[in-house]
XYZ file of C-alpha atoms in Angstrom:
624
model
C -42.595 -8.512 -11.999
C -39.749 -5.892 -11.718
C -37.099 -5.096 -14.385
C -34.164 -6.866 -12.457
C -36.033 -10.190 -12.538
C -36.605 -10.034 -15.891
C -32.928 -9.521 -16.664
C -32.178 -12.555 -14.680
C -34.134 -14.610 -17.251
C -32.666 -18.114 -17.788
C -33.354 -20.329 -20.729
C -34.473 -24.000 -20.147
C -34.776 -26.927 -21.584
C -38.166 -27.955 -20.654
C -41.054 -25.670 -19.891
C -42.394 -25.073 -16.666
C -45.928 -25.858 -15.846
C -48.664 -23.620 -17.567
C -50.573 -21.194 -15.553
C -52.782 -18.048 -15.903
C -50.899 -14.463 -15.723
C -53.255 -13.623 -12.816
C -52.057 -17.144 -10.739
C -49.431 -16.146 -8.097
C -45.981 -17.628 -8.366
C -44.963 -20.494 -6.420
C -43.362 -19.120 -2.892
C -39.561 -18.353 -2.852
C -39.630 -18.366 -6.911
C -38.986 -15.249 -9.321
C -41.460 -15.282 -12.405
C -39.139 -14.590 -15.490
C -40.674 -14.861 -19.074
C -38.900 -15.994 -22.183
C -40.244 -16.096 -25.732
C -43.850 -15.257 -24.111
C -44.418 -18.025 -21.637
C -43.874 -18.128 -18.008
C -41.082 -19.886 -16.249
C -39.676 -19.912 -12.944
C -36.090 -19.930 -11.406
C -36.699 -21.274 -7.845
C -32.769 -21.079 -7.327
C -32.143 -17.410 -6.937
C -33.196 -16.461 -3.530
C -34.159 -12.723 -3.100
C -30.847 -11.137 -2.115
C -28.180 -13.531 -3.698
C -24.917 -12.525 -5.376
C -26.456 -12.867 -8.758
C -29.885 -10.839 -8.404
C -27.552 -8.154 -6.702
C -25.156 -7.623 -9.339
C -27.950 -7.866 -11.982
C -29.345 -4.864 -9.780
C -26.592 -3.237 -10.096
C -26.229 -2.972 -13.858
C -29.879 -2.585 -14.173
C -29.622 0.566 -11.773
C -26.403 2.058 -14.085
C -28.561 1.374 -17.474
C -29.445 4.674 -19.232
C -31.729 3.070 -22.102
C -28.638 2.990 -24.460
C -25.717 2.206 -22.337
C -24.450 1.388 -18.652
C -22.480 4.064 -16.651
C -19.470 2.900 -14.553
C -21.395 4.799 -11.667
C -23.904 7.598 -11.636
C -22.044 10.095 -9.318
C -18.479 9.592 -10.223
C -18.619 8.293 -13.749
C -21.686 9.589 -15.587
C -21.367 8.906 -19.143
C -20.154 5.859 -21.111
C -16.446 4.800 -20.898
C -14.810 2.655 -23.547
C -13.413 -0.794 -22.000
C -15.780 -0.381 -19.150
C -18.651 -1.114 -21.598
C -16.751 -3.994 -22.970
C -16.363 -5.568 -19.827
C -20.015 -4.643 -18.991
C -21.302 -6.518 -21.971
C -19.203 -9.688 -21.206
C -21.482 -9.877 -18.247
C -24.464 -8.652 -19.343
C -24.982 -11.409 -21.928
C -25.860 -13.486 -18.956
C -28.527 -11.325 -18.353
C -29.739 -10.408 -21.603
C -28.152 -10.668 -24.973
C -29.819 -7.865 -26.708
C -28.649 -5.554 -24.163
C -25.230 -6.395 -24.168
C -25.272 -5.664 -28.183
C -26.993 -2.301 -27.373
C -24.160 -1.590 -25.319
C -21.525 -2.196 -27.562
C -23.165 -0.999 -30.571
C -23.910 2.748 -28.739
C -19.854 2.492 -28.216
C -18.956 1.940 -31.579
C -21.418 3.942 -32.848
C -19.509 6.819 -31.698
C -16.106 5.711 -33.680
C -14.263 8.435 -35.367
C -13.266 8.347 -38.890
C -9.655 7.171 -38.401
C -11.069 4.150 -36.737
C -10.275 5.080 -33.009
C -12.869 4.106 -30.571
C -13.142 7.431 -27.950
C -12.806 6.666 -24.112
C -16.005 8.448 -22.979
C -19.038 9.077 -25.236
C -20.631 11.925 -23.241
C -24.304 11.835 -22.316
C -26.062 14.989 -23.428
C -28.168 15.049 -20.496
C -25.581 15.221 -18.121
C -24.783 18.803 -16.831
C -21.073 20.007 -17.836
C -19.822 20.524 -14.276
C -20.533 16.772 -13.300
C -17.342 15.512 -14.869
C -14.180 17.275 -15.879
C -12.688 16.797 -18.579
C -16.232 17.385 -20.073
C -17.208 17.852 -23.547
C -16.644 21.406 -23.836
C -12.664 20.725 -22.858
C -12.633 18.080 -25.748
C -14.250 19.788 -28.362
C -14.480 16.700 -30.359
C -16.664 17.782 -33.192
C -14.219 20.616 -34.115
C -10.826 19.509 -32.513
C -11.092 16.116 -34.099
C -12.589 16.878 -37.315
C -9.384 16.217 -39.458
C -9.383 12.690 -37.646
C -13.296 12.291 -38.722
C -14.919 13.010 -35.276
C -18.703 12.072 -35.346
C -20.676 15.566 -35.347
C -23.902 13.964 -33.796
C -22.169 12.838 -30.598
C -19.547 14.436 -28.222
C -16.573 12.100 -27.100
C -13.167 12.580 -25.961
C -10.353 12.569 -28.107
C -8.254 9.767 -26.476
C -8.802 6.126 -26.538
C -8.889 3.372 -23.966
C -7.590 -0.616 -23.945
C -8.881 -2.959 -26.745
C -11.527 -5.482 -25.293
C -14.000 -4.710 -27.911
C -13.374 -7.427 -30.216
C -13.002 -9.876 -27.811
C -16.240 -8.767 -26.091
C -18.273 -8.769 -29.428
C -17.411 -12.193 -29.725
C -18.446 -13.346 -26.479
C -21.839 -11.522 -26.900
C -22.373 -13.394 -29.818
C -21.747 -16.696 -28.278
C -24.321 -15.735 -25.824
C -27.236 -15.963 -28.302
C -25.945 -16.759 -32.048
C -29.683 -16.633 -33.258
C -30.025 -13.157 -32.273
C -26.962 -12.086 -33.176
C -27.589 -13.286 -37.085
C -31.157 -12.002 -37.032
C -29.729 -8.829 -36.030
C -26.353 -8.780 -38.401
C -24.628 -8.066 -35.255
C -20.954 -9.467 -36.192
C -21.326 -8.245 -39.985
C -21.926 -4.373 -38.440
C -19.515 -4.554 -35.366
C -16.484 -6.199 -37.877
C -15.310 -3.543 -40.033
C -15.376 -1.285 -37.148
C -13.218 -3.199 -34.989
C -11.377 -4.033 -38.044
C -11.065 -0.169 -38.258
C -10.298 0.394 -34.616
C -7.210 -2.393 -34.718
C -5.872 -0.822 -38.218
C -5.568 2.363 -36.326
C -3.532 1.007 -32.832
C -1.324 -0.756 -35.350
C -0.592 1.907 -38.090
C -1.251 5.277 -36.028
C 0.245 3.823 -32.668
C 3.448 2.285 -33.335
C 5.469 5.249 -32.236
C 8.367 3.094 -31.317
C 8.477 1.362 -34.781
C 8.413 -2.599 -33.460
C 4.796 -3.122 -34.309
C 3.354 -2.444 -30.805
C 0.699 -0.020 -29.961
C 1.438 2.864 -28.071
C -0.560 4.634 -25.555
C -0.371 9.059 -25.334
C -1.719 9.521 -22.452
C -1.925 7.917 -19.134
C -5.886 7.552 -19.427
C -5.867 5.269 -22.426
C -4.051 2.463 -20.816
C -6.717 2.782 -17.960
C -4.699 2.299 -15.110
C -4.740 6.304 -14.956
C -2.164 6.849 -11.853
C 0.101 3.948 -12.057
C 3.728 5.003 -11.150
C 4.452 3.551 -14.720
C 3.724 6.872 -15.882
C 5.884 8.939 -13.330
C 8.843 8.617 -15.178
C 7.439 9.877 -18.591
C 5.278 12.871 -16.975
C 8.237 14.212 -15.569
C 8.899 15.770 -18.876
C 5.399 17.557 -19.329
C 4.995 20.727 -17.643
C 1.682 20.598 -15.670
C -1.545 23.278 -16.540
C -1.970 25.684 -14.108
C -3.845 24.735 -11.095
C -6.255 27.426 -11.555
C -7.448 26.656 -15.393
C -9.564 23.006 -14.380
C -11.510 22.225 -11.505
C -11.178 18.495 -10.447
C -14.887 17.388 -10.387
C -13.712 13.940 -9.132
C -12.936 15.281 -5.463
C -16.413 15.655 -5.009
C -16.615 12.249 -4.926
C -13.672 10.521 -3.156
C -10.887 11.554 -0.900
C -7.960 13.759 -1.868
C -5.697 10.880 -0.475
C -6.939 8.088 -2.718
C -7.143 10.558 -5.569
C -4.011 11.418 -8.144
C -2.252 14.089 -6.823
C -2.861 18.108 -8.253
C 0.656 17.786 -9.843
C -0.382 14.862 -11.630
C -3.427 16.024 -12.770
C -2.284 19.213 -14.296
C 0.114 16.840 -16.165
C -2.964 15.042 -17.292
C -4.676 18.249 -18.373
C -1.733 19.603 -20.338
C -1.427 16.292 -22.577
C -4.978 16.164 -23.121
C -4.725 19.667 -24.198
C -1.634 19.617 -26.390
C -3.086 16.172 -27.947
C -6.426 18.455 -28.760
C -5.011 21.403 -29.837
C -2.729 19.589 -32.264
C -6.051 18.287 -33.899
C -5.608 14.793 -32.086
C -3.134 13.933 -34.229
C -0.712 10.700 -33.000
C 3.336 11.049 -32.582
C 3.753 14.641 -31.698
C 3.305 14.614 -28.048
C 5.654 14.133 -25.252
C 4.423 11.046 -23.782
C 4.374 7.812 -25.479
C 4.503 4.275 -23.781
C 4.499 0.381 -25.162
C 2.247 -1.187 -22.249
C 1.940 -5.069 -21.804
C -1.494 -5.208 -20.829
C -2.983 -2.830 -23.602
C -1.139 -4.793 -26.066
C -2.089 -8.216 -24.650
C -5.628 -7.167 -24.793
C -5.111 -6.123 -28.438
C -3.586 -9.529 -29.212
C -6.454 -11.423 -27.479
C -8.867 -9.051 -29.271
C -7.136 -9.912 -32.978
C -7.698 -13.575 -32.026
C -11.289 -12.716 -31.570
C -11.477 -11.158 -34.715
C -10.299 -13.908 -36.509
C -13.376 -16.237 -34.879
C -15.540 -13.310 -36.339
C -13.903 -13.487 -39.504
C -14.532 -17.192 -39.763
C -17.984 -16.907 -38.614
C -19.038 -14.673 -41.218
C -17.216 -17.034 -44.099
C -13.498 -15.851 -44.066
C -10.441 -17.825 -43.060
C -9.245 -15.643 -40.402
C -5.994 -17.198 -40.313
C -4.102 -14.022 -40.909
C -5.387 -12.463 -38.032
C -4.565 -15.636 -36.023
C -0.951 -15.341 -37.600
C -0.827 -11.562 -36.707
C -1.523 -12.442 -33.058
C 1.256 -14.630 -32.834
C 3.683 -12.199 -34.469
C 2.534 -9.736 -32.103
C 3.128 -11.959 -29.006
C 6.615 -12.240 -30.362
C 6.975 -8.291 -30.763
C 5.467 -8.326 -26.894
C 8.234 -10.732 -25.942
C 11.111 -8.955 -27.808
C 10.272 -5.368 -26.397
C 8.641 -5.674 -22.998
C 9.514 -8.994 -21.216
C 12.392 -8.702 -18.733
C 13.961 -12.434 -17.910
C 16.182 -11.497 -14.865
C 12.832 -9.713 -13.437
C 10.062 -12.419 -14.391
C 7.695 -9.995 -16.013
C 6.796 -7.621 -18.348
C 7.576 -4.123 -18.267
C 6.042 -0.517 -20.261
C 8.477 0.701 -22.589
C 8.812 4.697 -22.763
C 9.298 5.071 -26.398
C 10.916 8.386 -25.695
C 12.817 7.917 -22.821
C 16.187 6.471 -21.542
C 19.497 8.086 -21.967
C 18.948 9.560 -25.100
C 18.445 6.819 -27.509
C 21.242 4.722 -27.151
C 20.607 3.074 -23.678
C 17.876 0.549 -22.734
C 16.575 1.295 -19.808
C 16.326 3.958 -16.912
C 19.371 4.336 -14.260
C 18.220 4.075 -10.705
C 17.402 7.736 -10.527
C 15.061 7.751 -13.048
C 14.546 11.181 -14.828
C 15.540 13.036 -11.799
C 13.838 16.608 -11.857
C 10.479 16.115 -9.879
C 10.025 12.817 -11.038
C 9.269 10.565 -8.079
C 11.948 8.374 -6.203
C 13.559 7.338 -9.180
C 12.793 3.537 -9.182
C 14.944 0.650 -8.661
C 18.829 0.543 -9.069
C 20.023 -1.006 -11.518
C 18.972 -1.589 -15.683
C 16.251 -3.699 -16.619
C 15.757 -5.045 -19.805
C 18.556 -6.967 -21.810
C 20.172 -6.687 -25.143
C 18.917 -3.515 -27.638
C 16.619 -4.293 -30.105
C 16.261 -3.406 -33.607
C 13.372 -0.670 -33.902
C 11.959 -2.194 -36.726
C 12.093 -5.715 -35.689
C 8.390 -7.400 -35.461
C 6.813 -5.420 -37.516
C 3.845 -6.621 -38.550
C 1.059 -6.040 -41.528
C -2.396 -5.340 -41.176
C -5.123 -6.257 -43.663
C -6.686 -3.066 -44.851
C -10.514 -2.822 -44.138
C -13.425 -0.839 -45.215
C -16.337 0.244 -42.291
C -18.923 -0.882 -44.255
C -20.066 -4.283 -45.508
C -19.863 -7.783 -43.597
C -16.219 -8.401 -44.592
C -13.522 -5.760 -46.524
C -12.577 -7.861 -49.616
C -8.956 -7.051 -48.311
C -9.556 -9.385 -45.511
C -9.303 -12.142 -47.830
C -5.928 -10.927 -49.223
C -2.752 -12.760 -49.026
C -0.224 -11.803 -46.102
C 2.395 -10.504 -48.770
C -0.566 -7.560 -49.543
C -1.294 -7.100 -45.818
C 2.422 -5.941 -45.533
C 2.552 -3.720 -48.404
C -0.430 -1.989 -46.906
C 1.151 -1.493 -43.687
C 4.224 -0.084 -45.400
C 1.968 2.482 -47.604
C 0.294 3.626 -44.314
C 3.368 4.206 -42.784
C 4.865 6.055 -45.937
C 1.863 8.231 -45.739
C 1.307 8.382 -42.181
C 4.865 9.503 -40.836
C 5.149 10.407 -37.439
C 6.551 13.624 -36.238
C 8.589 12.092 -33.869
C 10.821 10.369 -36.432
C 13.979 12.347 -35.084
C 13.568 10.853 -31.237
C 14.538 7.669 -30.043
C 12.445 5.085 -31.557
C 14.026 2.313 -29.011
C 13.084 3.983 -25.755
C 13.567 2.358 -22.147
C 12.156 -0.094 -20.074
C 10.263 1.567 -17.256
C 11.407 0.025 -13.899
C 8.368 -0.175 -11.931
C 6.149 -3.187 -11.585
C 2.573 -2.875 -12.247
C -0.034 -5.540 -12.506
C -0.275 -5.061 -16.295
C 3.029 -6.703 -16.673
C 1.048 -9.805 -15.441
C -1.584 -9.749 -17.862
C -0.216 -11.351 -20.923
C -0.731 -14.771 -19.175
C -4.122 -14.415 -21.128
C -2.240 -14.902 -24.398
C -2.460 -18.154 -25.783
C 0.804 -18.125 -27.799
C 2.668 -17.109 -24.899
C 6.044 -19.424 -24.458
C 5.611 -21.938 -21.805
C 8.532 -21.019 -19.669
C 7.434 -17.274 -19.703
C 4.096 -18.037 -18.443
C 5.466 -20.155 -15.834
C 7.956 -17.730 -14.873
C 4.404 -15.053 -14.471
C 2.704 -17.298 -12.608
C 5.867 -17.156 -9.708
C 6.090 -13.489 -9.782
C 2.092 -13.185 -9.493
C 2.394 -15.397 -6.170
C 5.727 -13.821 -5.078
C 6.536 -10.908 -2.806
C 5.786 -8.135 -5.321
C 1.984 -9.419 -5.853
C 1.492 -11.677 -3.217
C -1.496 -13.503 -5.095
C -2.304 -16.578 -3.038
C -0.528 -15.352 -0.325
C -0.592 -12.073 1.656
C -2.889 -10.522 -0.830
C -6.348 -11.620 -1.073
C -6.453 -10.277 -4.591
C -3.703 -8.998 -7.073
C -2.729 -5.546 -6.438
C -2.276 -3.021 -9.081
C 1.288 -2.087 -7.820
C 4.327 -3.688 -6.504
C 3.313 -4.367 -2.867
C 7.452 -3.565 -2.112
C 7.452 -0.566 -4.554
C 8.566 2.692 -3.197
C 5.115 4.051 -4.503
C 2.765 1.324 -2.761
C -0.548 2.902 -1.747
C -3.336 0.222 -0.836
C -5.737 2.878 -1.277
C -4.463 5.425 -3.920
C -5.916 4.876 -7.530
C -3.655 2.404 -9.271
C -0.890 2.538 -6.749
C -1.614 -0.442 -4.893
C -5.402 -1.034 -4.931
C -6.559 -4.607 -6.582
C -9.060 -4.193 -9.418
C -11.624 -6.785 -10.358
C -11.067 -6.497 -14.050
C -7.210 -7.275 -14.179
C -7.904 -9.918 -11.582
C -10.635 -11.273 -13.840
C -8.016 -11.302 -16.520
C -5.592 -12.912 -14.309
C -7.991 -15.968 -13.621
C -8.713 -16.408 -17.122
C -4.778 -16.332 -17.649
C -4.088 -18.918 -14.613
C -6.768 -21.113 -15.859
C -5.517 -20.970 -19.637
C -1.905 -22.348 -18.694
C -3.163 -24.859 -16.714
C -3.007 -23.115 -13.206
C -6.667 -24.284 -12.360
C -6.294 -24.581 -8.574
C -4.970 -21.246 -8.212
C -7.699 -19.874 -11.034
C -10.294 -21.300 -8.661
C -8.675 -19.598 -5.607
C -8.921 -16.646 -7.051
C -12.446 -16.786 -8.572
C -13.415 -17.972 -5.060
C -11.455 -14.346 -3.735
C -13.187 -12.451 -6.301
C -16.780 -13.366 -5.660
C -16.308 -13.004 -1.729
C -14.555 -9.572 -2.348
C -17.629 -8.441 -4.905
C -20.121 -9.464 -2.159
C -18.651 -8.193 0.712
C -17.548 -4.978 -0.647
C -20.736 -3.949 -2.082
C -19.437 -4.390 -5.956
C -16.454 -2.093 -5.136
C -14.683 0.285 -7.830
C -11.764 -1.342 -6.085
C -10.327 -2.815 -2.735
C -7.549 -2.803 -0.655
C -5.436 -6.053 -1.424
C -4.750 -7.120 1.840
C -7.947 -6.595 3.571
C -10.753 -6.362 0.530
C -11.555 -3.400 1.952
C -14.238 -1.290 -0.137
C -12.697 1.710 -1.889
C -14.090 4.184 -4.460
C -17.261 4.024 -5.721
C -19.796 1.196 -4.693
C -22.146 -0.559 -6.971
C -19.560 -0.204 -9.813
C -20.780 -1.885 -12.939
C -17.969 -3.933 -14.338
C -17.749 -5.485 -10.704
C -21.088 -6.616 -11.231
C -20.984 -7.611 -14.536
C -17.567 -9.798 -13.894
C -19.097 -11.091 -10.714
C -21.946 -12.560 -13.022
C -19.571 -13.968 -15.439
C -17.436 -15.668 -12.643
C -20.816 -17.075 -11.231
C -21.739 -18.829 -14.764
C -18.582 -21.126 -15.231
C -20.309 -24.406 -15.573
C -17.735 -26.847 -13.942
C -17.446 -25.073 -10.987
C -20.828 -24.009 -10.238
C -21.653 -26.346 -8.190
C -18.744 -25.299 -5.650
C -20.514 -21.989 -5.368
C -21.741 -22.316 -2.007
C -18.132 -22.569 -0.653
C -18.038 -19.116 -0.915
C -20.779 -17.580 1.601
C -23.860 -15.602 -0.124
C -22.740 -17.034 -3.275
C -25.957 -18.629 -5.335
C -25.719 -21.864 -7.125
C -25.822 -22.163 -10.721
C -28.516 -25.157 -11.673
C -26.677 -27.868 -13.438
C -30.230 -29.150 -15.427
C -30.562 -25.888 -17.374
C -28.733 -23.700 -19.749
C -27.997 -20.170 -18.866
C -28.592 -17.459 -21.414
C -24.836 -17.365 -22.287
C -22.057 -19.692 -22.820
C -20.683 -19.504 -19.412
C -17.516 -17.950 -17.952
C -14.407 -19.383 -19.171
C -15.598 -21.524 -21.965
C -16.867 -18.875 -23.898
C -13.723 -16.978 -23.165
C -11.629 -19.920 -24.270
C -13.615 -20.240 -27.829
C -12.517 -17.117 -28.619
C -9.359 -19.263 -29.433
C -10.215 -22.137 -30.901
C -12.680 -24.017 -28.474
C -15.842 -24.974 -30.170
C -18.827 -23.115 -28.560
C -22.032 -25.015 -27.458
C -25.365 -24.216 -28.911
C -27.166 -21.676 -26.451
C -30.689 -23.099 -27.328
C -32.110 -25.426 -28.954
C -33.825 -23.401 -31.352
C -30.414 -21.523 -32.364
C -28.258 -22.747 -35.516
C -25.355 -24.879 -33.986
C -22.277 -23.160 -34.746
C -19.904 -25.312 -36.876
C -16.458 -25.486 -35.001
C -13.580 -24.610 -36.649
C -10.047 -26.200 -36.112
C -8.264 -24.919 -32.895
C -5.381 -22.575 -34.718
C -3.706 -21.855 -31.207
C -2.681 -23.506 -27.934
C -5.614 -21.624 -26.350
C -7.728 -25.050 -25.553
C -8.521 -24.804 -21.793
C -10.091 -23.125 -19.377
C -8.996 -1.231 -16.553
C -10.694 1.258 -14.854
C -8.517 3.915 -15.300
C -7.814 6.249 -12.513
C -10.060 9.638 -12.889
C -10.258 8.298 -16.558
C -10.251 11.942 -18.150
């Protein structure tokens, strides 16, 4: 029995006929083990999509974590590991827990979760920027960087609390026996506290990214105007290892890369202190994932015996701030806000010429956005926490004390950018990031409906000319179907869109997108990203989060019997329970849907009263 077959273990309600270990398995079946007994899995033929996805994850496993791909990305990436764990929970809940534990074990003292955890066995010249560039243990000493492991100094989108909760649901008994949630909760609370205290550079309650690599969609045209303020590093001061694995036509330009390196160098040389750089952007996808993870933290708190209501309330306030600062009703979607951009602080958006200079073709004519917002509106309190123990005592404090905590944090951690514009300007570029707030339960109904129309309209073509939603406007001046995040379709963003469509009642559209994702994953060889029109594979093949999210889509219970409508997609046996709570039902339960018991021997999770309306069913460029 190979290790991939071991990973595809499924729990069954009945025991298979007993046999000795020496007797052969029935023809066409796969022998698997669980709790010391042999059972059979005849529903997964050799070469099925399920097994091939499992083999990708097995092949990319290092022993403590999963690399995105061995060639181009030979280390552990932050939001990759979160998405990988979401799929891995269907194969091995223990391995999914280990994936997240390894990542959060490299957390910094100030709460940040670094975007790369470096594998010391990988040669330094295999990836750039390498550990000797980031110098985390020395340059990050004041911020509490760990001494025993080398990391980068920037972050990635906060999918982690959501992933932790879903992994817990995959096997609550195992999770409780290992104290998984009680160990993860204080680290996740510190992570959110860092983002909402240290990264509220715009003063409106939302987290800012300080480098394009942090948002995950590294090479997006959304960054062109903010990056134009940055003097690029000299071309001979660094070597691009990414070009050893991909065509230059599909990668960021040397000019963009030089600016990425300059931003990272300045951040490092400033001791990784936030607020002093030239780049600060409030991104709708980054903040939507933070809000979804706040809901997940509320569910985790409830599992650990706390009320969780303060976190639910905070998530809803953050949703209101997201709408207030980033929603453009005239354009029908969310836009990024350049915190330091605009016309000197009095205007609301860029003009038709963008920044001018060497910024790309400026963007669209006319202003985006409506009335100017107060820089102080939507400010949110945070519960203070501890990095030890199951729940910090402050998690059970009142809302008034949480607001007081936030005010003290702001006073003690004043930003060096106070003299800059805190209102900023919306960036006139349509990115898939502007659709991803569909995952939020408290999103106003009219906004959700408008986002669905925008997704299916000429700019994204979902359900029409595009097989999958592109990363950037199909009609945009910078659109390129093959260049990183400037047009190709990515599996993680489309997986989030599928969940968002289903959440807001668009089940038909969600099912069409799910089928397209499964077919494209199959025909592309689990590609890193694809041409949005044709599904042609681009980037690395055998990509971990593509395989992981394929597994999650295959485990949707209500539609498992429809999987044969897509060629080469295997069925899920409706008479048995898979290892985890399948697909969108587990995702939904983050926001209030009571989970099922994953196995007869597990203690049933106590349902809680749904707090929100969520009741129904980002690989980053060259990644730093």
